[in-house]
N, CA and C atoms as an extended XYZ file, in Angstrom:
483
Properties=species:S:1:pos:R:3:atomname:S:1:resname:S:1:resid:I:1 pbc="F F F"
N       -27.890      -38.568       20.194 N   MET     1
C       -26.666      -38.461       20.968 CA  MET     1
C       -25.616      -37.683       20.192 C   MET     1
N       -25.535      -37.917       18.876 N   ALA     2
C       -24.551      -37.207       18.059 CA  ALA     2
C       -24.835      -35.714       18.070 C   ALA     2
N       -26.123      -35.341       18.014 N   LYS     3
C       -26.470      -33.916       18.049 CA  LYS     3
C       -26.058      -33.303       19.375 C   LYS     3
N       -26.237      -34.061       20.469 N   ARG     4
C       -25.862      -33.555       21.784 CA  ARG     4
C       -24.356      -33.328       21.832 C   ARG     4
N       -23.568      -34.269       21.327 N   SER     5
C       -22.111      -34.120       21.317 CA  SER     5
C       -21.705      -32.918       20.484 C   SER     5
N       -22.351      -32.750       19.330 N   ASN     6
C       -22.036      -31.607       18.486 CA  ASN     6
C       -22.378      -30.306       19.190 C   ASN     6
N       -23.518      -30.273       19.878 N   CYS     7
C       -23.921      -29.066       20.614 CA  CYS     7
C       -22.934      -28.773       21.722 C   CYS     7
N       -22.512      -29.828       22.450 N   LEU     8
C       -21.547      -29.634       23.529 CA  LEU     8
C       -20.218      -29.142       22.980 C   LEU     8
N       -19.779      -29.722       21.879 N   ALA     9
C       -18.515      -29.296       21.277 CA  ALA     9
C       -18.610      -27.851       20.804 C   ALA     9
N       -19.724      -27.495       20.178 N   CYS    10
C       -19.910      -26.117       19.718 CA  CYS    10
C       -19.959      -25.166       20.908 C   CYS    10
N       -20.640      -25.565       21.960 N   GLY    11
C       -20.720      -24.723       23.152 CA  GLY    11
C       -19.358      -24.517       23.787 C   GLY    11
N       -18.571      -25.587       23.857 N   ALA    12
C       -17.220      -25.468       24.419 CA  ALA    12
C       -16.358      -24.559       23.561 C   ALA    12
N       -16.471      -24.702       22.247 N   LEU    13
C       -15.692      -23.866       21.344 CA  LEU    13
C       -16.106      -22.404       21.493 C   LEU    13
N       -17.405      -22.153       21.566 N   LEU    14
C       -17.873      -20.778       21.735 CA  LEU    14
C       -17.399      -20.189       23.063 C   LEU    14
N       -17.404      -21.003       24.109 N   ALA    15
C       -16.929      -20.522       25.406 CA  ALA    15
C       -15.457      -20.150       25.337 C   ALA    15
N       -14.670      -20.947       24.634 N   LEU    16
C       -13.248      -20.638       24.485 CA  LEU    16
C       -13.049      -19.365       23.678 C   LEU    16
N       -13.815      -19.230       22.603 N   LEU    17
C       -13.679      -18.061       21.754 CA  LEU    17
C       -14.137      -16.787       22.462 C   LEU    17
N       -15.095      -16.935       23.366 N   ALA    18
C       -15.617      -15.772       24.071 CA  ALA    18
C       -14.811      -15.438       25.328 C   ALA    18
N       -13.818      -16.257       25.649 N   ALA    19
C       -13.020      -16.041       26.854 CA  ALA    19
C       -12.241      -14.740       26.750 C   ALA    19
N       -11.990      -14.092       27.899 N   PRO    20
C       -11.239      -12.841       27.885 CA  PRO    20
C        -9.859      -13.043       27.271 C   PRO    20
N        -9.374      -12.021       26.571 N   ALA    21
C        -8.138      -12.159       25.819 CA  ALA    21
C        -6.911      -11.682       26.581 C   ALA    21
N        -7.053      -10.738       27.493 N   THR    22
C        -5.888      -10.192       28.173 CA  THR    22
C        -5.857      -10.651       29.624 C   THR    22
N        -4.661      -10.563       30.224 N   ALA    23
C        -4.519      -10.949       31.625 CA  ALA    23
C        -5.410      -10.094       32.510 C   ALA    23
N        -5.526       -8.803       32.183 N   GLN    24
C        -6.368       -7.905       32.966 CA  GLN    24
C        -7.838       -8.337       32.876 C   GLN    24
N        -8.291       -8.680       31.674 N   GLU    25
C        -9.671       -9.140       31.515 CA  GLU    25
C        -9.889      -10.451       32.262 C   GLU    25
N        -8.889      -11.346       32.213 N   MET    26
C        -9.012      -12.621       32.921 CA  MET    26
C        -9.101      -12.390       34.417 C   MET    26
N        -8.271      -11.487       34.968 N   GLN    27
C        -8.305      -11.189       36.394 CA  GLN    27
C        -9.665      -10.637       36.779 C   GLN    27
N       -10.198       -9.727       35.967 N   HIS    28
C       -11.523       -9.157       36.219 CA  HIS    28
C       -12.579      -10.258       36.200 C   HIS    28
N       -12.506      -11.143       35.202 N   ASP    29
C       -13.472      -12.229       35.074 CA  ASP    29
C       -13.387      -13.154       36.287 C   ASP    29
N       -12.173      -13.443       36.756 N   MET    30
C       -12.003      -14.330       37.901 CA  MET    30
C       -12.535      -13.686       39.170 C   MET    30
N       -12.360      -12.378       39.322 N   SER    31
C       -12.821      -11.710       40.530 CA  SER    31
C       -14.343      -11.722       40.627 C   SER    31
N       -15.008      -11.792       39.495 N   MET    32
C       -16.470      -11.843       39.496 CA  MET    32
C       -16.976      -13.160       40.077 C   MET    32
N       -16.128      -14.199       40.064 N   HIS    33
C       -16.528      -15.515       40.534 CA  HIS    33
C       -15.894      -15.848       41.883 C   HIS    33
N       -15.354      -14.872       42.571 N   ALA    34
C       -14.653      -15.105       43.834 CA  ALA    34
C       -15.509      -15.813       44.878 C   ALA    34
N       -16.790      -15.460       45.060 N   PRO    35
C       -17.578      -16.163       46.085 CA  PRO    35
C       -17.667      -17.663       45.823 C   PRO    35
N       -17.797      -18.070       44.577 N   ALA    36
C       -17.859      -19.496       44.261 CA  ALA    36
C       -16.531      -20.164       44.581 C   ALA    36
N       -15.416      -19.465       44.326 N   ALA    37
C       -14.101      -20.029       44.584 CA  ALA    37
C       -13.860      -20.207       46.085 C   ALA    37
N       -14.523      -19.407       46.909 N   ALA    38
C       -14.331      -19.477       48.347 CA  ALA    38
C       -15.040      -20.687       48.964 C   ALA    38
N       -15.937      -21.322       48.240 N   ALA    39
C       -16.651      -22.488       48.752 CA  ALA    39
C       -15.660      -23.626       48.989 C   ALA    39
N       -15.966      -24.479       49.966 N   LYS    40
C       -15.084      -25.602       50.290 CA  LYS    40
C       -15.039      -26.583       49.124 C   LYS    40
N       -13.839      -26.957       48.772 N   ASP    41
C       -13.619      -27.921       47.690 CA  ASP    41
C       -13.947      -29.320       48.211 C   ASP    41
N       -14.915      -29.963       47.603 N   GLN    42
C       -15.378      -31.277       48.053 CA  GLN    42
C       -14.647      -32.440       47.385 C   GLN    42
N       -13.704      -32.135       46.493 N   ARG    43
C       -12.990      -33.202       45.803 CA  ARG    43
C       -12.056      -33.944       46.757 C   ARG    43
N       -11.775      -35.181       46.443 N   THR    44
C       -10.847      -35.985       47.223 CA  THR    44
C        -9.433      -35.452       47.027 C   THR    44
N        -8.772      -35.156       48.133 N   ALA    45
C        -7.403      -34.642       48.074 CA  ALA    45
C        -6.427      -35.807       47.968 C   ALA    45
N        -5.525      -35.703       47.010 N   ILE    46
C        -4.414      -36.637       46.901 CA  ILE    46
C        -3.192      -35.848       47.351 C   ILE    46
N        -2.659      -36.210       48.508 N   VAL    47
C        -1.553      -35.468       49.103 CA  VAL    47
C        -0.235      -36.118       48.675 C   VAL    47
N         0.600      -35.323       48.021 N   LEU    48
C         1.861      -35.821       47.473 CA  LEU    48
C         3.015      -34.905       47.856 C   LEU    48
N         4.219      -35.466       47.838 N   THR    49
C         5.399      -34.642       48.039 CA  THR    49
C         5.524      -33.698       46.847 C   THR    49
N         6.366      -32.712       46.980 N   THR    50
C         6.577      -31.748       45.898 CA  THR    50
C         7.020      -32.462       44.625 C   THR    50
N         7.933      -33.407       44.745 N   ALA    51
C         8.442      -34.135       43.570 CA  ALA    51
C         7.347      -35.006       42.940 C   ALA    51
N         6.584      -35.693       43.776 N   GLU    52
C         5.507      -36.548       43.260 CA  GLU    52
C         4.435      -35.710       42.575 C   GLU    52
N         4.096      -34.612       43.201 N   ARG    53
C         3.082      -33.709       42.635 CA  ARG    53
C         3.548      -33.182       41.280 C   ARG    53
N         4.826      -32.849       41.182 N   ALA    54
C         5.383      -32.362       39.919 CA  ALA    54
C         5.255      -33.413       38.818 C   ALA    54
N         5.453      -34.680       39.158 N   ILE    55
C         5.328      -35.769       38.177 CA  ILE    55
C         3.892      -35.849       37.663 C   ILE    55
N         2.935      -35.855       38.590 N   VAL    56
C         1.521      -35.985       38.214 CA  VAL    56
C         1.074      -34.777       37.390 C   VAL    56
N         1.422      -33.583       37.835 N   LEU    57
C         1.002      -32.381       37.108 CA  LEU    57
C         1.668      -32.295       35.736 C   LEU    57
N         2.925      -32.743       35.622 N   GLN    58
C         3.589      -32.750       34.312 CA  GLN    58
C         2.880      -33.718       33.365 C   GLN    58
N         2.481      -34.861       33.889 N   GLU    59
C         1.763      -35.832       33.061 CA  GLU    59
C         0.441      -35.241       32.567 C   GLU    59
N        -0.238      -34.511       33.438 N   MET    60
C        -1.497      -33.862       33.031 CA  MET    60
C        -1.235      -32.810       31.949 C   MET    60
N        -0.180      -32.016       32.123 N   ARG    61
C         0.152      -31.010       31.107 CA  ARG    61
C         0.523      -31.673       29.788 C   ARG    61
N         1.225      -32.800       29.870 N   ASP    62
C         1.581      -33.534       28.650 CA  ASP    62
C         0.320      -34.026       27.932 C   ASP    62
N        -0.634      -34.539       28.705 N   MET    63
C        -1.881      -35.013       28.091 CA  MET    63
C        -2.666      -33.859       27.483 C   MET    63
N        -2.673      -32.726       28.157 N   LEU    64
C        -3.373      -31.559       27.612 CA  LEU    64
C        -2.699      -31.093       26.323 C   LEU    64
N        -1.380      -31.018       26.324 N   GLY    65
C        -0.649      -30.632       25.112 CA  GLY    65
C        -0.865      -31.630       23.990 C   GLY    65
N        -0.867      -32.914       24.320 N   GLY    66
C        -1.124      -33.946       23.314 CA  GLY    66
C        -2.529      -33.848       22.754 C   GLY    66
N        -3.478      -33.542       23.621 N   THR    67
C        -4.866      -33.369       23.177 CA  THR    67
C        -4.957      -32.215       22.186 C   THR    67
N        -4.285      -31.109       22.494 N   GLN    68
C        -4.272      -29.968       21.578 CA  GLN    68
C        -3.643      -30.358       20.254 C   GLN    68
N        -2.584      -31.139       20.287 N   SER    69
C        -1.924      -31.573       19.044 CA  SER    69
C        -2.813      -32.515       18.233 C   SER    69
N        -3.558      -33.370       18.914 N   VAL    70
C        -4.510      -34.246       18.210 CA  VAL    70
C        -5.558      -33.392       17.515 C   VAL    70
N        -6.098      -32.412       18.233 N   VAL    71
C        -7.115      -31.529       17.655 CA  VAL    71
C        -6.536      -30.759       16.459 C   VAL    71
N        -5.306      -30.296       16.577 N   ALA    72
C        -4.663      -29.593       15.460 CA  ALA    72
C        -4.523      -30.518       14.256 C   ALA    72
N        -4.151      -31.757       14.493 N   GLY    73
C        -4.062      -32.724       13.403 CA  GLY    73
C        -5.413      -32.944       12.746 C   GLY    73
N        -6.445      -33.053       13.558 N   LEU    74
C        -7.798      -33.220       13.020 CA  LEU    74
C        -8.217      -31.999       12.213 C   LEU    74
N        -7.907      -30.815       12.725 N   ALA    75
C        -8.280      -29.579       12.038 CA  ALA    75
C        -7.582      -29.453       10.686 C   ALA    75
N        -6.422      -30.078       10.565 N   ASN    76
C        -5.655      -30.013        9.321 CA  ASN    76
C        -5.793      -31.278        8.478 C   ASN    76
N        -6.761      -32.132        8.821 N   ASP    77
C        -6.965      -33.402        8.105 CA  ASP    77
C        -5.658      -34.182        7.969 C   ASP    77
N        -4.879      -34.207        9.046 N   ASP    78
C        -3.585      -34.874        9.055 CA  ASP    78
C        -3.614      -35.986       10.100 C   ASP    78
N        -4.063      -37.151        9.675 N   MET    79
C        -4.210      -38.260       10.600 CA  MET    79
C        -2.854      -38.819       11.052 C   MET    79
N        -1.804      -38.609       10.273 N   LYS    80
C        -0.464      -38.997       10.726 CA  LYS    80
C        -0.054      -38.144       11.927 C   LYS    80
N        -0.375      -36.866       11.871 N   ALA    81
C        -0.078      -35.972       12.993 CA  ALA    81
C        -0.895      -36.368       14.220 C   ALA    81
N        -2.132      -36.794       14.002 N   VAL    82
C        -2.978      -37.252       15.104 CA  VAL    82
C        -2.316      -38.441       15.785 C   VAL    82
N        -1.900      -39.416       14.993 N   ALA    83
C        -1.250      -40.607       15.551 CA  ALA    83
C         0.047      -40.236       16.265 C   ALA    83
N         0.812      -39.351       15.662 N   SER    84
C         2.083      -38.921       16.272 CA  SER    84
C         1.870      -38.184       17.585 C   SER    84
N         0.793      -37.449       17.690 N   ALA    85
C         0.498      -36.715       18.924 CA  ALA    85
C        -0.010      -37.653       20.019 C   ALA    85
N        -0.798      -38.640       19.649 N   ALA    86
C        -1.403      -39.533       20.637 CA  ALA    86
C        -0.430      -40.600       21.140 C   ALA    86
N         0.412      -41.114       20.269 N   ARG    87
C         1.272      -42.251       20.620 CA  ARG    87
C         2.139      -42.024       21.867 C   ARG    87
N         2.791      -40.877       22.023 N   PRO    88
C         3.652      -40.708       23.210 CA  PRO    88
C         2.893      -40.688       24.537 C   PRO    88
N         1.583      -40.627       24.484 N   LEU    89
C         0.775      -40.545       25.701 CA  LEU    89
C         0.133      -41.875       26.069 C   LEU    89
N         0.535      -42.936       25.396 N   GLY    90
C        -0.029      -44.255       25.623 CA  GLY    90
C         0.420      -44.901       26.930 C   GLY    90
N         0.096      -46.171       27.063 N   MET    91
C         0.335      -46.918       28.296 CA  MET    91
C         1.804      -46.965       28.721 C   MET    91
N         2.714      -46.894       27.775 N   HIS    92
C         4.132      -46.990       28.129 CA  HIS    92
C         4.579      -45.870       29.076 C   HIS    92
N         3.855      -44.757       29.090 N   VAL    93
C         4.180      -43.634       29.972 CA  VAL    93
C         4.119      -44.076       31.434 C   VAL    93
N         3.223      -44.974       31.732 N   MET    94
C         3.011      -45.385       33.119 CA  MET    94
C         4.195      -46.157       33.692 C   MET    94
N         5.047      -46.698       32.837 N   HIS    95
C         6.204      -47.452       33.331 CA  HIS    95
C         7.201      -46.546       34.043 C   HIS    95
N         7.166      -45.246       33.744 N   GLY    96
C         8.097      -44.306       34.354 CA  GLY    96
C         7.643      -43.747       35.691 C   GLY    96
N         6.465      -44.122       36.138 N   VAL    97
C         5.936      -43.602       37.403 CA  VAL    97
C         6.539      -44.404       38.562 C   VAL    97
N         7.168      -43.724       39.519 N   PRO    98
C         7.760      -44.437       40.653 CA  PRO    98
C         6.727      -45.268       41.419 C   PRO    98
N         7.152      -46.425       41.887 N   VAL    99
C         6.271      -47.334       42.631 CA  VAL    99
C         5.723      -46.642       43.876 C   VAL    99
N         6.551      -45.829       44.535 N   SER   100
C         6.101      -45.134       45.750 CA  SER   100
C         4.955      -44.174       45.443 C   SER   100
N         4.990      -43.551       44.272 N   LEU   101
C         3.908      -42.654       43.871 CA  LEU   101
C         2.654      -43.453       43.537 C   LEU   101
N         2.811      -44.528       42.792 N   LYS   102
C         1.658      -45.367       42.448 CA  LYS   102
C         0.928      -45.837       43.708 C   LYS   102
N         1.685      -46.145       44.759 N   ALA   103
C         1.088      -46.639       46.001 CA  ALA   103
C         0.228      -45.582       46.686 C   ALA   103
N         0.528      -44.304       46.469 N   LYS   104
C        -0.224      -43.226       47.111 CA  LYS   104
C        -1.492      -42.846       46.358 C   LYS   104
N        -1.597      -43.220       45.108 N   LEU   105
C        -2.726      -42.791       44.283 CA  LEU   105
C        -3.944      -43.669       44.526 C   LEU   105
N        -5.123      -43.062       44.692 N   PRO   106
C        -6.344      -43.852       44.872 CA  PRO   106
C        -6.615      -44.736       43.649 C   PRO   106
N        -7.233      -45.867       43.889 N   MET   107
C        -7.500      -46.827       42.816 CA  MET   107
C        -8.297      -46.185       41.678 C   MET   107
N        -9.302      -45.393       41.999 N   GLY   108
C       -10.108      -44.751       40.963 CA  GLY   108
C        -9.281      -43.821       40.090 C   GLY   108
N        -8.356      -43.103       40.697 N   PHE   109
C        -7.468      -42.200       39.958 CA  PHE   109
C        -6.577      -43.006       39.010 C   PHE   109
N        -6.019      -44.107       39.533 N   LYS   110
C        -5.160      -44.962       38.698 CA  LYS   110
C        -5.958      -45.595       37.553 C   LYS   110
N        -7.173      -46.013       37.838 N   GLN   111
C        -8.003      -46.629       36.797 CA  GLN   111
C        -8.322      -45.634       35.689 C   GLN   111
N        -8.672      -44.403       36.069 N   MET   112
C        -8.945      -43.389       35.041 CA  MET   112
C        -7.687      -43.068       34.252 C   MET   112
N        -6.568      -42.981       34.943 N   GLY   113
C        -5.304      -42.703       34.267 CA  GLY   113
C        -4.944      -43.795       33.273 C   GLY   113
N        -5.083      -45.049       33.698 N   MET   114
C        -4.788      -46.168       32.793 CA  MET   114
C        -5.727      -46.158       31.589 C   MET   114
N        -6.996      -45.882       31.844 N   ALA   115
C        -7.971      -45.841       30.749 CA  ALA   115
C        -7.615      -44.740       29.754 C   ALA   115
N        -7.179      -43.592       30.256 N   MET   116
C        -6.823      -42.489       29.370 CA  MET   116
C        -5.591      -42.822       28.537 C   MET   116
N        -4.584      -43.412       29.170 N   HIS   117
C        -3.385      -43.788       28.414 CA  HIS   117
C        -3.724      -44.853       27.369 C   HIS   117
N        -4.593      -45.773       27.745 N   SER   118
C        -5.043      -46.784       26.788 CA  SER   118
C        -5.814      -46.138       25.632 C   SER   118
N        -6.624      -45.141       25.961 N   ASP   119
C        -7.373      -44.406       24.930 CA  ASP   119
C        -6.418      -43.754       23.931 C   ASP   119
N        -5.336      -43.144       24.435 N   PHE   120
C        -4.371      -42.510       23.529 CA  PHE   120
C        -3.728      -43.552       22.612 C   PHE   120
N        -3.424      -44.738       23.162 N   ASP   121
C        -2.885      -45.820       22.313 CA  ASP   121
C        -3.880      -46.166       21.203 C   ASP   121
N        -5.151      -46.302       21.577 N   GLN   122
C        -6.174      -46.669       20.592 CA  GLN   122
C        -6.381      -45.564       19.566 C   GLN   122
N        -6.346      -44.326       20.007 N   ILE   123
C        -6.487      -43.199       19.077 CA  ILE   123
C        -5.370      -43.234       18.044 C   ILE   123
N        -4.141      -43.474       18.493 N   ALA   124
C        -3.005      -43.542       17.566 CA  ALA   124
C        -3.190      -44.678       16.562 C   ALA   124
N        -3.565      -45.850       17.057 N   LEU   125
C        -3.766      -47.007       16.171 CA  LEU   125
C        -4.887      -46.747       15.167 C   LEU   125
N        -6.015      -46.235       15.652 N   ASP   126
C        -7.159      -46.001       14.769 CA  ASP   126
C        -6.898      -44.874       13.773 C   ASP   126
N        -6.161      -43.868       14.190 N   ALA   127
C        -5.838      -42.768       13.269 CA  ALA   127
C        -5.044      -43.304       12.088 C   ALA   127
N        -4.126      -44.220       12.382 N   GLU   128
C        -3.315      -44.811       11.304 CA  GLU   128
C        -4.115      -45.800       10.457 C   GLU   128
N        -4.865      -46.664       11.109 N   SER   129
C        -5.528      -47.735       10.369 CA  SER   129
C        -6.847      -47.309        9.729 C   SER   129
N        -7.611      -46.466       10.410 N   LEU   130
C        -8.917      -46.060        9.883 CA  LEU   130
C        -8.858      -44.736        9.140 C   LEU   130
N        -8.045      -43.825        9.645 N   GLY   131
C        -7.932      -42.510        9.021 CA  GLY   131
C        -9.242      -41.739        8.995 C   GLY   131
N       -10.087      -41.947       10.003 N   ASP   132
C       -11.411      -41.343       10.044 CA  ASP   132
C       -11.469      -40.271       11.132 C   ASP   132
N       -11.395      -38.989       10.758 N   PRO   133
C       -11.398      -37.911       11.754 CA  PRO   133
C       -12.627      -37.919       12.663 C   PRO   133
N       -13.787      -38.260       12.127 N   LYS   134
C       -15.009      -38.275       12.940 CA  LYS   134
C       -14.903      -39.340       14.046 C   LYS   134
N       -14.336      -40.481       13.699 N   HIS   135
C       -14.114      -41.539       14.687 CA  HIS   135
C       -13.176      -41.030       15.786 C   HIS   135
N       -12.117      -40.354       15.388 N   THR   136
C       -11.157      -39.824       16.355 CA  THR   136
C       -11.810      -38.763       17.235 C   THR   136
N       -12.651      -37.932       16.671 N   LEU   137
C       -13.361      -36.936       17.477 CA  LEU   137
C       -14.224      -37.603       18.545 C   LEU   137
N       -14.877      -38.692       18.199 N   LYS   138
C       -15.686      -39.425       19.179 CA  LYS   138
C       -14.787      -40.000       20.272 C   LYS   138
N       -13.622      -40.498       19.871 N   GLN   139
C       -12.681      -41.022       20.858 CA  GLN   139
C       -12.197      -39.899       21.783 C   GLN   139
N       -11.915      -38.745       21.201 N   MET   140
C       -11.454      -37.609       22.005 CA  MET   140
C       -12.547      -37.125       22.950 C   MET   140
N       -13.796      -37.167       22.508 N   ASP   141
C       -14.909      -36.805       23.373 CA  ASP   141
C       -14.928      -37.719       24.599 C   ASP   141
N       -14.802      -39.022       24.379 N   ALA   142
C       -14.806      -39.973       25.491 CA  ALA   142
C       -13.607      -39.752       26.410 C   ALA   142
N       -12.451      -39.474       25.828 N   LEU   143
C       -11.252      -39.230       26.617 CA  LEU   143
C       -11.408      -37.963       27.455 C   LEU   143
N       -11.902      -36.902       26.857 N   LEU   144
C       -12.071      -35.645       27.582 CA  LEU   144
C       -13.123      -35.751       28.682 C   LEU   144
N       -14.101      -36.619       28.504 N   GLN   145
C       -15.074      -36.855       29.571 CA  GLN   145
C       -14.371      -37.430       30.796 C   GLN   145
N       -13.364      -38.271       30.565 N   LYS   146
C       -12.579      -38.816       31.677 CA  LYS   146
C       -11.782      -37.711       32.359 C   LYS   146
N       -11.216      -36.796       31.575 N   CYS   147
C       -10.478      -35.660       32.151 CA  CYS   147
C       -11.395      -34.867       33.079 C   CYS   147
N       -12.559      -34.517       32.565 N   VAL   148
C       -13.518      -33.718       33.336 CA  VAL   148
C       -13.928      -34.467       34.602 C   VAL   148
N       -14.203      -35.754       34.482 N   ALA   149
C       -14.610      -36.543       35.647 CA  ALA   149
C       -13.502      -36.586       36.692 C   ALA   149
N       -12.284      -36.842       36.255 N   CYS   150
C       -11.156      -36.953       37.184 CA  CYS   150
C       -10.913      -35.624       37.901 C   CYS   150
N       -10.912      -34.534       37.148 N   HIS   151
C       -10.700      -33.225       37.758 CA  HIS   151
C       -11.862      -32.839       38.672 C   HIS   151
N       -13.032      -33.398       38.431 N   GLY   152
C       -14.178      -33.142       39.296 CA  GLY   152
C       -14.149      -33.957       40.577 C   GLY   152
N       -13.410      -35.059       40.588 N   ILE   153
C       -13.357      -35.953       41.742 CA  ILE   153
C       -12.133      -35.702       42.614 C   ILE   153
N       -10.993      -35.431       41.983 N   TYR   154
C        -9.716      -35.363       42.703 CA  TYR   154
C        -9.070      -33.985       42.619 C   TYR   154
N        -8.258      -33.703       43.621 N   GLN   155
C        -7.373      -32.539       43.610 CA  GLN   155
C        -6.010      -33.003       44.111 C   GLN   155
N        -4.969      -32.458       43.550 N   ILE   156
C        -3.608      -32.812       43.941 CA  ILE   156
C        -3.104      -31.743       44.903 C   ILE   156
N        -2.826      -32.153       46.121 N   GLN   157
C        -2.398      -31.217       47.172 CA  GLN   157
C        -0.954      -31.519       47.575 C   GLN   157
N        -0.187      -30.476       47.856 N   PRO   158
C         1.169      -30.706       48.364 CA  PRO   158
C         1.125      -31.128       49.836 C   PRO   158
N         2.057      -31.988       50.197 N   ALA   159
C         2.154      -32.409       51.607 CA  ALA   159
C         2.575      -31.196       52.431 C   ALA   159
N         1.969      -31.053       53.595 N   VAL   160
C         2.292      -29.945       54.488 CA  VAL   160
C         3.576      -30.315       55.223 C   VAL   160
N         4.504      -29.363       55.227 N   LYS   161
C         5.798      -29.634       55.889 CA  LYS   161
C         5.760      -29.274       57.342 C   LYS   161
């Protein structure tokens, strides 16, 4: 299993490194995949107001930025930075979500979100107490699997006016 995770991580890193570097190259690369993009999206649509959608998408961007900061801390053997990056993304973030928005979110989406915030809390605690980068990488692998699963199941759509 460890070899598989290492292979997947190496493959993901190689894919990122091989990605087009300029906007023009990216546009060309995207146009090559246009037929696939035209296929009907089978993910469950979560329809939100503009304000609600902005909250959810900002939270996702925050988690992505925090994930990058955790990886940077790991790359620099700085477990304090790892803890500092993970801590703001813990369960306390969920207290700021309006009740009306929580009511609109499917249970599976909320469960994955809670699990991810809990994971960030645990990553911060373990980074401080264990100081083991390999352990944190395994935690990040599990967390990112949740990201991939959630993005594969759900899409956030704006309410039609």
